[in-house]
Short mmCIF file of C-alpha atoms and ligand atoms in Angstrom, two decimals:
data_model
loop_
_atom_site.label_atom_id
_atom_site.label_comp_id
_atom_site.label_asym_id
_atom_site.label_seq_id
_atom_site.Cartn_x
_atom_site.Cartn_y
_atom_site.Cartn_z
CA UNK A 1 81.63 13.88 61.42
CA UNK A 2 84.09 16.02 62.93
CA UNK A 3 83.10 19.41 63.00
CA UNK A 4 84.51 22.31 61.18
CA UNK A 5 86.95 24.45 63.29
CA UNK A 6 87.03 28.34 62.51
CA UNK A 7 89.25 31.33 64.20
CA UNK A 8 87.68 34.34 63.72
CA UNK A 9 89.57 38.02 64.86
CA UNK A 10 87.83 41.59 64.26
CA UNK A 11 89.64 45.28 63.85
CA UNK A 12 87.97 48.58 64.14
CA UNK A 13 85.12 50.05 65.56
CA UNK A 14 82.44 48.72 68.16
CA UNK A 15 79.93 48.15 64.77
CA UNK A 16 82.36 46.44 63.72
CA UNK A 17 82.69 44.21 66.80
CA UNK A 18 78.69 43.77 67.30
CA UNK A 19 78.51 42.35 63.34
CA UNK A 20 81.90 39.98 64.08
CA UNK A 21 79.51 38.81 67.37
CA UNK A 22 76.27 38.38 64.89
CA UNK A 23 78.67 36.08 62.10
CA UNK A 24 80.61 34.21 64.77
CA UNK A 25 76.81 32.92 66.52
CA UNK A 26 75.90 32.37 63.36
CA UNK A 27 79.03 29.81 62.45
CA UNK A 28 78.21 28.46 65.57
CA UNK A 29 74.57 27.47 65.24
CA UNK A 30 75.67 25.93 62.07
CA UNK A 31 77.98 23.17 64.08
CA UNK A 32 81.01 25.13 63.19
CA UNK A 33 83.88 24.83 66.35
CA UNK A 34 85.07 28.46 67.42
CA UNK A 35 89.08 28.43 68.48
CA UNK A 36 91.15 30.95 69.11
CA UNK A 37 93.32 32.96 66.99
CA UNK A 38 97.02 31.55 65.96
CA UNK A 39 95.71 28.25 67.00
CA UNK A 40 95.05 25.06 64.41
CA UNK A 41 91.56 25.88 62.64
CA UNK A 42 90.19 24.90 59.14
CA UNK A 43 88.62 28.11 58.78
CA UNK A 44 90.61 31.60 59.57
CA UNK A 45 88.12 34.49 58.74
CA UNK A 46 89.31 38.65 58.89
CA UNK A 47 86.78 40.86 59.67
CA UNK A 48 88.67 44.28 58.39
CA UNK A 49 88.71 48.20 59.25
CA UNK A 50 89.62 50.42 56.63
CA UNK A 51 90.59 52.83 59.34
CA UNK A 52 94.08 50.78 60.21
CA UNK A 53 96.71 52.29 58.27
CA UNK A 54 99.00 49.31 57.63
CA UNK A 55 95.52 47.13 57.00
CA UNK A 56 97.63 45.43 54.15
CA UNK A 57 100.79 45.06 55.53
CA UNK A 58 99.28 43.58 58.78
CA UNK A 59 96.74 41.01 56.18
CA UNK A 60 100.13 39.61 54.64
CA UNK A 61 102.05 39.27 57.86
CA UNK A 62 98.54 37.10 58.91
CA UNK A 63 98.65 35.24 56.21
CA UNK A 64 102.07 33.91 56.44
CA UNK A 65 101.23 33.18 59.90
CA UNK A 66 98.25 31.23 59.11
CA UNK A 67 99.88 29.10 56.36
CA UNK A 68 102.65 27.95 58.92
CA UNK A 69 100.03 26.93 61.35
CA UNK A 70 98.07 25.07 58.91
CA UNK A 71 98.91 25.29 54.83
CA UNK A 72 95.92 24.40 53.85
CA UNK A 73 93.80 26.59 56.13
CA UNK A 74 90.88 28.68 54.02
CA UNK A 75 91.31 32.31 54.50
CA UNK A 76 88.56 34.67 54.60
CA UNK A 77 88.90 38.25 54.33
CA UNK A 78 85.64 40.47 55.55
CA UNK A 79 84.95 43.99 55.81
CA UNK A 80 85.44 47.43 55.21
CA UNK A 81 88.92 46.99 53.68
CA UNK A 82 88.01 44.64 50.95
CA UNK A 83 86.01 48.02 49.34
CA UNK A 84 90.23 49.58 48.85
CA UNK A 85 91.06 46.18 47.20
CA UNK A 86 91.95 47.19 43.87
CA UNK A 87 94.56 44.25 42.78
CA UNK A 88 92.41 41.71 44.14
CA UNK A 89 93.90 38.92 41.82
CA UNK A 90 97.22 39.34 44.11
CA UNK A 91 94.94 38.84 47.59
CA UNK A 92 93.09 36.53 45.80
CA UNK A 93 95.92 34.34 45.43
CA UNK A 94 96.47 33.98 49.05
CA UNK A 95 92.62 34.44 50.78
CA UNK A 96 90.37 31.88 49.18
CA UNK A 97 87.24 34.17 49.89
CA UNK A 98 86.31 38.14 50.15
CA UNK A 99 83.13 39.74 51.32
CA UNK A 100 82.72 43.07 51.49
CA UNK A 101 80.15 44.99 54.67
CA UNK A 102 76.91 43.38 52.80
CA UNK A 103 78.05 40.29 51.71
CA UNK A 104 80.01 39.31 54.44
CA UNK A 105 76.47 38.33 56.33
CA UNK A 106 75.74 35.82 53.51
CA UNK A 107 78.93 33.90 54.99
CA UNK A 108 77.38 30.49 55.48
CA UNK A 109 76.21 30.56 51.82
CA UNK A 110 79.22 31.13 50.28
CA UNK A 111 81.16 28.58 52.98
CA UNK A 112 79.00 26.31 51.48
CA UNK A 113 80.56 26.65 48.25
CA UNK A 114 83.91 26.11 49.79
CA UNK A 115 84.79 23.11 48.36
CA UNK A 116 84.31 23.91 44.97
CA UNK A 117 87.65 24.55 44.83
CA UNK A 118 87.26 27.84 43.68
CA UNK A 119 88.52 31.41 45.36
CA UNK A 120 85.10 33.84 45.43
CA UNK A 121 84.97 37.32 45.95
CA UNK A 122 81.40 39.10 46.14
CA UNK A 123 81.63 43.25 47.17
CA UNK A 124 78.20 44.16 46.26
CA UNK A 125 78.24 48.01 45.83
CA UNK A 126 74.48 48.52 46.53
CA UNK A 127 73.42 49.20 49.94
CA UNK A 128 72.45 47.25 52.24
CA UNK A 129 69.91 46.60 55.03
CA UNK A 130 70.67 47.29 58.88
CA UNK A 131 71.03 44.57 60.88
CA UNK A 132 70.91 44.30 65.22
CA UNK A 133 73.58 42.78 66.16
CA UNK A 134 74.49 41.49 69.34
CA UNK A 135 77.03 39.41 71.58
CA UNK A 136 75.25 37.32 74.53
CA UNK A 137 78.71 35.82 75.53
CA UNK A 138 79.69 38.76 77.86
CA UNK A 139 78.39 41.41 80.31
CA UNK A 140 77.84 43.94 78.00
CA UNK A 141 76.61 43.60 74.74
CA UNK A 142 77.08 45.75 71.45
CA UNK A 143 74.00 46.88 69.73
CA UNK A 144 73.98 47.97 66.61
CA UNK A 145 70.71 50.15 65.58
CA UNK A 146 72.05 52.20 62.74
CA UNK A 147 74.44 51.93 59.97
CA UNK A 148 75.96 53.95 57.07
CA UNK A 149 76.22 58.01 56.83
CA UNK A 150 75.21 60.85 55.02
CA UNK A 151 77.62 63.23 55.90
CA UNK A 152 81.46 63.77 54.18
CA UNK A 153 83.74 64.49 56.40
CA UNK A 154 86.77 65.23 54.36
CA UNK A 155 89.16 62.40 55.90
CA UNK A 156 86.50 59.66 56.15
CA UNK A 157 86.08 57.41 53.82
CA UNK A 158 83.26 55.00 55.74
CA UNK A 159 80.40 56.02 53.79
CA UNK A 160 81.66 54.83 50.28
CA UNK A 161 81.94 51.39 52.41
CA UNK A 162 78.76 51.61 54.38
CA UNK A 163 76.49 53.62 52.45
CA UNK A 164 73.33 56.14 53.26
CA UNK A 165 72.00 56.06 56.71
CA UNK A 166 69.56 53.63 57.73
CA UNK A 167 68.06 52.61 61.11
CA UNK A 168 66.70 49.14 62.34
CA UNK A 169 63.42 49.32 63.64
CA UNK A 170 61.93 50.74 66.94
CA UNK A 171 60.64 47.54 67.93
CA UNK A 172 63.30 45.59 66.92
CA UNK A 173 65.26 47.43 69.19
CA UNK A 174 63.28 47.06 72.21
CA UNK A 175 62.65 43.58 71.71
CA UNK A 176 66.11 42.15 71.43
CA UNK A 177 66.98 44.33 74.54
CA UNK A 178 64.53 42.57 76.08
CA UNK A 179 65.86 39.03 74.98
CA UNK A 180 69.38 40.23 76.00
CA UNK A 181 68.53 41.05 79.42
CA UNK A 182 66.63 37.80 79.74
CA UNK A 183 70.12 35.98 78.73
CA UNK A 184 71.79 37.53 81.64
CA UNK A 185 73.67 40.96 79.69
CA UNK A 186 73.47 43.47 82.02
CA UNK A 187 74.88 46.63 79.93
CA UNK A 188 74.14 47.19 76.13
CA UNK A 189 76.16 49.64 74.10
CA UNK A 190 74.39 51.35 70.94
CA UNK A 191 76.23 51.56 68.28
CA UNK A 192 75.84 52.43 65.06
CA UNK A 193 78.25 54.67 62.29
CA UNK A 194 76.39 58.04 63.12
CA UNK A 195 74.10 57.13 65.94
CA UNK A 196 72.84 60.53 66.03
CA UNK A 197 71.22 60.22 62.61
CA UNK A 198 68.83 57.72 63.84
CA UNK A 199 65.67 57.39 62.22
CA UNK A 200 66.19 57.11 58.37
CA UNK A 201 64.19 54.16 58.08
CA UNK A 202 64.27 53.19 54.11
CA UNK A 203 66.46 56.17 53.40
CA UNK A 204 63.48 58.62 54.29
CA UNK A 205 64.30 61.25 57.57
CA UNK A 206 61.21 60.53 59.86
CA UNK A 207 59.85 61.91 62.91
CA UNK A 208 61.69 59.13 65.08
CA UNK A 209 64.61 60.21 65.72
CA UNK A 210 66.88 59.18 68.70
CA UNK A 211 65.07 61.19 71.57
CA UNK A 212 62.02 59.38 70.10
CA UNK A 213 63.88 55.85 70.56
CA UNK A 214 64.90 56.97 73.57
CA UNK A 215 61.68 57.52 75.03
CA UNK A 216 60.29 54.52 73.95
CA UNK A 217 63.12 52.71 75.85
CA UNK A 218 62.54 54.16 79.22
CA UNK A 219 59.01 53.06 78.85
CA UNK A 220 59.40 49.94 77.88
CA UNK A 221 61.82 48.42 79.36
CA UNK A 222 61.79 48.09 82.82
CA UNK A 223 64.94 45.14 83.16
CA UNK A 224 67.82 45.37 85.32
CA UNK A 225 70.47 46.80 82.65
CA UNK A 226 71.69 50.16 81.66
CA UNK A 227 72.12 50.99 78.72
CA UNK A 228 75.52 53.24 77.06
CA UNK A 229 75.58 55.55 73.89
CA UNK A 230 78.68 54.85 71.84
CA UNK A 231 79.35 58.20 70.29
CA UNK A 232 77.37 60.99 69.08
CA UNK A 233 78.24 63.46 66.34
CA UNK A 234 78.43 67.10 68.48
CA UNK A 235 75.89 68.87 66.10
CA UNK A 236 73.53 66.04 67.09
CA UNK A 237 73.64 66.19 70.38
CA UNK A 238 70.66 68.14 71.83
CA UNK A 239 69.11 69.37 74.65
CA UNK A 240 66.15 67.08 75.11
CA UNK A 241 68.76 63.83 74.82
CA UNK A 242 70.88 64.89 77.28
CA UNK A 243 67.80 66.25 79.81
CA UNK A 244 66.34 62.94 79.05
CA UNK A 245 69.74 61.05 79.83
CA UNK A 246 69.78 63.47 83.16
CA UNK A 247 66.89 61.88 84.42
CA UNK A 248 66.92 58.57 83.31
CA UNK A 249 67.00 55.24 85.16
CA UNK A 250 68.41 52.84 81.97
CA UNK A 251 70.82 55.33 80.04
CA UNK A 252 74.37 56.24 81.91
CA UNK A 253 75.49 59.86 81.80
CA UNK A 254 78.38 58.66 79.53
CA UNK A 255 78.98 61.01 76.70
CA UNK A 256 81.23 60.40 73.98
CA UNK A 257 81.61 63.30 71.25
CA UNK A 258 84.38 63.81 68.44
CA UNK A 259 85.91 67.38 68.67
CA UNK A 260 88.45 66.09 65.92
CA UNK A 261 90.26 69.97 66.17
CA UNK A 262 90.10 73.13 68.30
CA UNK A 263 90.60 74.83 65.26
CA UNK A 264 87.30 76.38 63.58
CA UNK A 265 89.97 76.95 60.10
CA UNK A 266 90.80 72.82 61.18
CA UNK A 267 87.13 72.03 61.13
CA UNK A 268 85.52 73.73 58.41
CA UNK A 269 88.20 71.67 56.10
CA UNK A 270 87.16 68.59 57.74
CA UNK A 271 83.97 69.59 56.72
CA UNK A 272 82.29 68.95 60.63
CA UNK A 273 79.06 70.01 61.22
CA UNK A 274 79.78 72.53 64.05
CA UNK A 275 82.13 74.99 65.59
CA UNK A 276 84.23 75.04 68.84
CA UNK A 277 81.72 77.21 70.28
CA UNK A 278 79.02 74.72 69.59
CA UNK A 279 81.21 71.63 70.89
CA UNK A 280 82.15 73.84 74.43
CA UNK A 281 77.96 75.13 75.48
CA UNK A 282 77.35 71.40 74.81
CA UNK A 283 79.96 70.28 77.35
CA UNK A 284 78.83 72.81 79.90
CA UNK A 285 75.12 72.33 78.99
CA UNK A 286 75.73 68.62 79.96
CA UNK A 287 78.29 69.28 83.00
CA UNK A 288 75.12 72.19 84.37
CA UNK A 289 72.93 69.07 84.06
CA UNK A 290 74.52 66.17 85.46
CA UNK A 291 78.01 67.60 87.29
CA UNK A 292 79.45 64.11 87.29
CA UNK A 293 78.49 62.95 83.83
CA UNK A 294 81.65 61.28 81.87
CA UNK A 295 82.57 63.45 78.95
CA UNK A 296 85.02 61.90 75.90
CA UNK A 297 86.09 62.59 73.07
CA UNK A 298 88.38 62.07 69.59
CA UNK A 299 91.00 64.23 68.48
CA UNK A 300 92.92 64.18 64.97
CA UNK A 301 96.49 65.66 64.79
CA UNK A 302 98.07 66.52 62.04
CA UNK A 303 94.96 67.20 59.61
CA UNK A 304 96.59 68.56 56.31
CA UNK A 305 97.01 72.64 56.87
CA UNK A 306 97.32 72.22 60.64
CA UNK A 307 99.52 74.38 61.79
CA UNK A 308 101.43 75.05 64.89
CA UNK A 309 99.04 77.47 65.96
CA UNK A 310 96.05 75.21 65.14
CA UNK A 311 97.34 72.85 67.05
CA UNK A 312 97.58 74.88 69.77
CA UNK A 313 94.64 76.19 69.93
CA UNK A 314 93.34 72.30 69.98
CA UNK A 315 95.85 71.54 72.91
CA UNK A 316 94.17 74.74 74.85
CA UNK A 317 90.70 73.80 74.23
CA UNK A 318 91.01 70.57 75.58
CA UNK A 319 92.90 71.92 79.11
CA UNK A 320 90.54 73.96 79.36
CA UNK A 321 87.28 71.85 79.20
CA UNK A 322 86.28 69.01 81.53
CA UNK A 323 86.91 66.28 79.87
CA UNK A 324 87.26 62.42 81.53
CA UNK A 325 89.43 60.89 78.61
CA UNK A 326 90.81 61.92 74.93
CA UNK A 327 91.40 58.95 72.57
CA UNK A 328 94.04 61.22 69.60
CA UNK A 329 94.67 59.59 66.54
CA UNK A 330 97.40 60.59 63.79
CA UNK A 331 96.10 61.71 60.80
CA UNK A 332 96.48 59.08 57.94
CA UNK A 333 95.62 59.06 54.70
CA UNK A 334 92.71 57.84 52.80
CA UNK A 335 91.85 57.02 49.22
CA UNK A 336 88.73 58.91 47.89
CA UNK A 337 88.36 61.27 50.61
CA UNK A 338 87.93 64.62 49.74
CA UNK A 339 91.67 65.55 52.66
CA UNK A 340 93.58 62.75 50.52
CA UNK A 341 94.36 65.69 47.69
CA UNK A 342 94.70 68.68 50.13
CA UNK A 343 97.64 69.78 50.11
CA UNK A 344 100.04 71.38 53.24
CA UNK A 345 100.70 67.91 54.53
CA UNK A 346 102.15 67.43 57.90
CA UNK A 347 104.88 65.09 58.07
CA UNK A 348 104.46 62.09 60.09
CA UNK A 349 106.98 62.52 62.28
CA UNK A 350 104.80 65.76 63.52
CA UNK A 351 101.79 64.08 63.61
CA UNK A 352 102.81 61.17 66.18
CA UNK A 353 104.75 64.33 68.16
CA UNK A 354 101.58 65.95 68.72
CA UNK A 355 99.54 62.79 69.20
CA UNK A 356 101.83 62.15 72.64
CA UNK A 357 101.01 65.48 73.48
CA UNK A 358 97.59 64.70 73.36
CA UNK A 359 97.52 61.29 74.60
CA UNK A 360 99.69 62.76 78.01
CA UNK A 361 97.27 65.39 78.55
CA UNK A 362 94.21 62.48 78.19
CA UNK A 363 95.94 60.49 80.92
CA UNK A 364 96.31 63.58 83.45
CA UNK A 365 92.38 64.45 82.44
CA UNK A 366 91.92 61.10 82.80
CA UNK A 367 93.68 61.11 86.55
CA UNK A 368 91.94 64.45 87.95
CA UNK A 369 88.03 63.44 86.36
CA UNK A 370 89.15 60.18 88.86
CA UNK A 371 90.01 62.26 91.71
CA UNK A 372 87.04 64.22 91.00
CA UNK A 373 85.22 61.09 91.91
CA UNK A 374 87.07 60.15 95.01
CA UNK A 375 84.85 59.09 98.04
CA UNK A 376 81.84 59.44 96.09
CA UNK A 377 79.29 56.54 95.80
CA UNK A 378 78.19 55.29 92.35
CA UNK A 379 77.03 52.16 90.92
CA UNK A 380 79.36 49.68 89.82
CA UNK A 381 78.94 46.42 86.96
CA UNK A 382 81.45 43.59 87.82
CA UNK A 383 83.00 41.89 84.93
CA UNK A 384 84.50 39.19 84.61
CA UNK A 385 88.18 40.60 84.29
CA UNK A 386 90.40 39.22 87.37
CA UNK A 387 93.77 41.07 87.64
CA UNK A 388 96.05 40.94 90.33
CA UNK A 389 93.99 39.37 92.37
CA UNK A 390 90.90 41.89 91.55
CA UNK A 391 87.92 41.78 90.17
CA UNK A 392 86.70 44.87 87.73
CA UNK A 393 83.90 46.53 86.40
CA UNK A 394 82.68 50.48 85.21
CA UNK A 395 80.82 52.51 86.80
CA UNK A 396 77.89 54.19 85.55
CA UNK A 397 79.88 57.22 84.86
CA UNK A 398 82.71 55.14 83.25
CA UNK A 399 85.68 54.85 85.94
CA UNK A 400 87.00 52.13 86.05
CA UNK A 401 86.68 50.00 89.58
CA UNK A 402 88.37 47.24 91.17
CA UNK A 403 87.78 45.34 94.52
CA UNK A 404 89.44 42.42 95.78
CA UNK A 405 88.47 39.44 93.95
CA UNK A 406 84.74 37.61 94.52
CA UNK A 407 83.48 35.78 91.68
CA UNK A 408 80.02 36.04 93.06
CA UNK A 409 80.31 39.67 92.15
CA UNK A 410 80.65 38.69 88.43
CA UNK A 411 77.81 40.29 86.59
CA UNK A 412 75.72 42.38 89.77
CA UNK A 413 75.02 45.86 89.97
CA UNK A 414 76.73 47.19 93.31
CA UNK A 415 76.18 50.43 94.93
CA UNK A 416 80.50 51.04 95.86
CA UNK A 417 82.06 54.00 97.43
CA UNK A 418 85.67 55.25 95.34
CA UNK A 419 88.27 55.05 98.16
CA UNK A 420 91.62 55.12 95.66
CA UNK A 421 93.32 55.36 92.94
CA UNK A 422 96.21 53.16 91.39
CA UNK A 423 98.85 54.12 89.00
CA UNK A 424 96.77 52.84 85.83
CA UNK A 425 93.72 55.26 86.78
CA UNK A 426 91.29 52.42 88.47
CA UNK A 427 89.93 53.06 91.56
CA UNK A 428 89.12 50.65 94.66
CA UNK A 429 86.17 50.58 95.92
CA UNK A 430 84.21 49.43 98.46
CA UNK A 431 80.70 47.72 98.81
CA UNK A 432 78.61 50.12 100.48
S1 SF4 B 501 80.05 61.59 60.59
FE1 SF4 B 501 81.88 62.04 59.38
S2 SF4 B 501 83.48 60.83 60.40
FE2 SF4 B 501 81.53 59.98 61.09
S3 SF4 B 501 81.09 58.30 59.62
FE3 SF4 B 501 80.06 60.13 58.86
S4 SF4 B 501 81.50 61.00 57.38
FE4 SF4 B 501 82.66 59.58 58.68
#
């Protein structure tokens, strides 16, 4: 029997990804054929943000798109956006099958009742279990070990989709690192919604937290991998996990931290957990530590009430501190959120004005933490990625590096000195 071909495309955040990775194997040890997107499949399957502003617009425009490839294709829609769905009898008519962030792991069940002829739609509003989830396909690998949130920021509507935080189990953990390093993946990434919230197992705050986790990675694990942090909320962030990371020999000194605003007056509506002297003694507390660590972050313009002079005061916070990159994103938007009936709106217009701002100031950061870098020596992963004739990869401080193509270099660890830097912020290297 011929076997069942599916396309299968993801939006949103690295969780996101990691649970796309965990359905797609899934379809796959079933016998179902994986092709790529846009081309002939049976099966075309969604897996949604609610994040993306036009998330509706861009399904329709899909689905039209889908239908000319194949009219009779069944369209699945997954994910966070299915929980915004109110006219569903209008989707309904044109995606045969909606699953909202718990049910959309039950996938094989309900493909199973396919042919029934019938469109289904399951959003279960209880909350669910964490899951690990994992892609072996590539270099790195996205891990998820914690799910849902317990704070409310004002603007984010995630934990109506995701629910309470919850945190997969210690040994779980360590044991599918393990099983990913013996399959060859040489860099995991943790993810989770608010990683630094780890260890509400069953709802219930214990004693193992992250730095506990942590621990109990650097002594058991003793494979050839490292091992990134996706993000960390800045109130989270503490001494002992970054004096840990200092002296680590698994976890890069990568840090990733959402300012959102400059503005104390920008924060306190957004309802963050900390102030913008908290956010700048954790940058230097980290920078003191380890002077070459990569430091990130996420900025939101145009945050209803932001003013001019709120703005600015974002703008000169983030000259002023040494950051390696700043990923801004326009303010949009979003149903039951506490921001979506604030008033003092900024208009749109405004809001992608002072996201170029941003995003030119990220690329000279982005330039100077590179020349900061020059000539140095660090360790180096090499993808798979050939461009121009070169082969890529990150370093451990997440720059990335480029030599001249060797696909015996795909997937090792080399020690490389930084000898330059090309007009998209990469830097050549050299095998030392
Ligand atoms: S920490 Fe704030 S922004 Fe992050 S998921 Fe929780 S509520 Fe949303």
């Amino acid at each position: 029997m011929e076997k069942l071909r599916f396309s299968f495309i993801t939006y949103g955040c690295k969780l996101n990804y990691s649970e796309y990775s965990t359905i797609k194997r899934n379809l796959l040890n079933l016998g179902y054929q994986y092709v790529s997107w846009y081309t002939f499949a049976n099966i075309y399957i969604i897996n949604s943000c609610s994040i993306t502003e036009n998330a509706e617009k861009d399904l329709f425009v899909f689905i039209r798109k889908i239908k000319k490839i194949n009219k009779k294709a069944y369209i699945i829609l997954l994910g966070c956006f299915t929980h915004k769905l109110y006219k569903t009898e209008n989707i309904l008519k044109n995606v045969n099958l909606i699953l909202g962030t718990k049910d959309k792991f039950d996938l094989p069940y309900y493909l199973k009742l396919k042919n029934k002829n019938k469109n289904y739609i399951s959003i279960s509003k209880n909350y669910y279990k964490s899951s690990v989830s994992l892609d072996e396909t590539r270099t790195r690998s996205f891990l998820k070990i914690q799910d849902g949130c317990d704070y409310k920021c004002s603007y984010c509507p995630i934990p109506n989709f995701r629910g309470r935080s919850r945190s997969e189990n210690i040994s779980n953990i360590i044991k599918t690192i393990k099983k990913l390093a013996l399959l060859n993946i040489k860099e995991i990434v943790l993810t989770g919604i608010n990683l630094g919230n780890f260890g509400n197992f069953g709802f219930n705050k214990t004693k193992y937290d992250l730095f506990y986790l942590f621990n109990q990675m650097e002594q058991n694990l003793t494979a050839n991998i490292r091992i990134r942090i996706s993000s960390i909320e800045p109130n989270l962030l503490n001494n002992r996990i970054i004096s840990l990371i200092s002296k680590s020999k698994l976890f890069v000194p990568h840090f990733h931290f959402p300012l959102q605003s400059g503005s104390n007056y920008i924060l306190n509506k957004m309802k963050r957990r900390y102030n913008v002297k908290r956010y700048i003694k954790n940058v230097k507390k980290i920078l003191n530590i380890i002077p070459d660590a990569c430091v990130g972050t996420d900025i939101i313009v145009g945050f209803p009430g932001e003013k001019e002079a709120n703005f600015l005061e974002t703008y000169k916070l983030l000259k002023s501190l040494e950051l390696a990159y700043i990923q801004v994103f326009p303010y949009s938007e979003r149903e039951n959120t506490d921001a979506y009936f604030m008033k003092e709106t900024i208009p749109k217009i405004m809001r992608s004005k002072r996201s170029k701002i941003i995003r030119l100031l990220s690329k000279k950061k982005k330039k100077n933490y590179c020349l900061k870098h020059l000539f140095k020596h660090y360790r180096v992963l090499f993808e798979k990625t050939k461009k121009n004739g070169y082969i890529f990869g990150f370093t451990d401080t997440y720059i990335s590096s480029k030599i001249k193509w060797k696909p015996n270099l795909i997937k090792k660890f080399k020690a490389v000195k930084l000898i330059k830097i090309d007009n998209y912020n990469n830097m050549e290297c050299q095998i030392l």
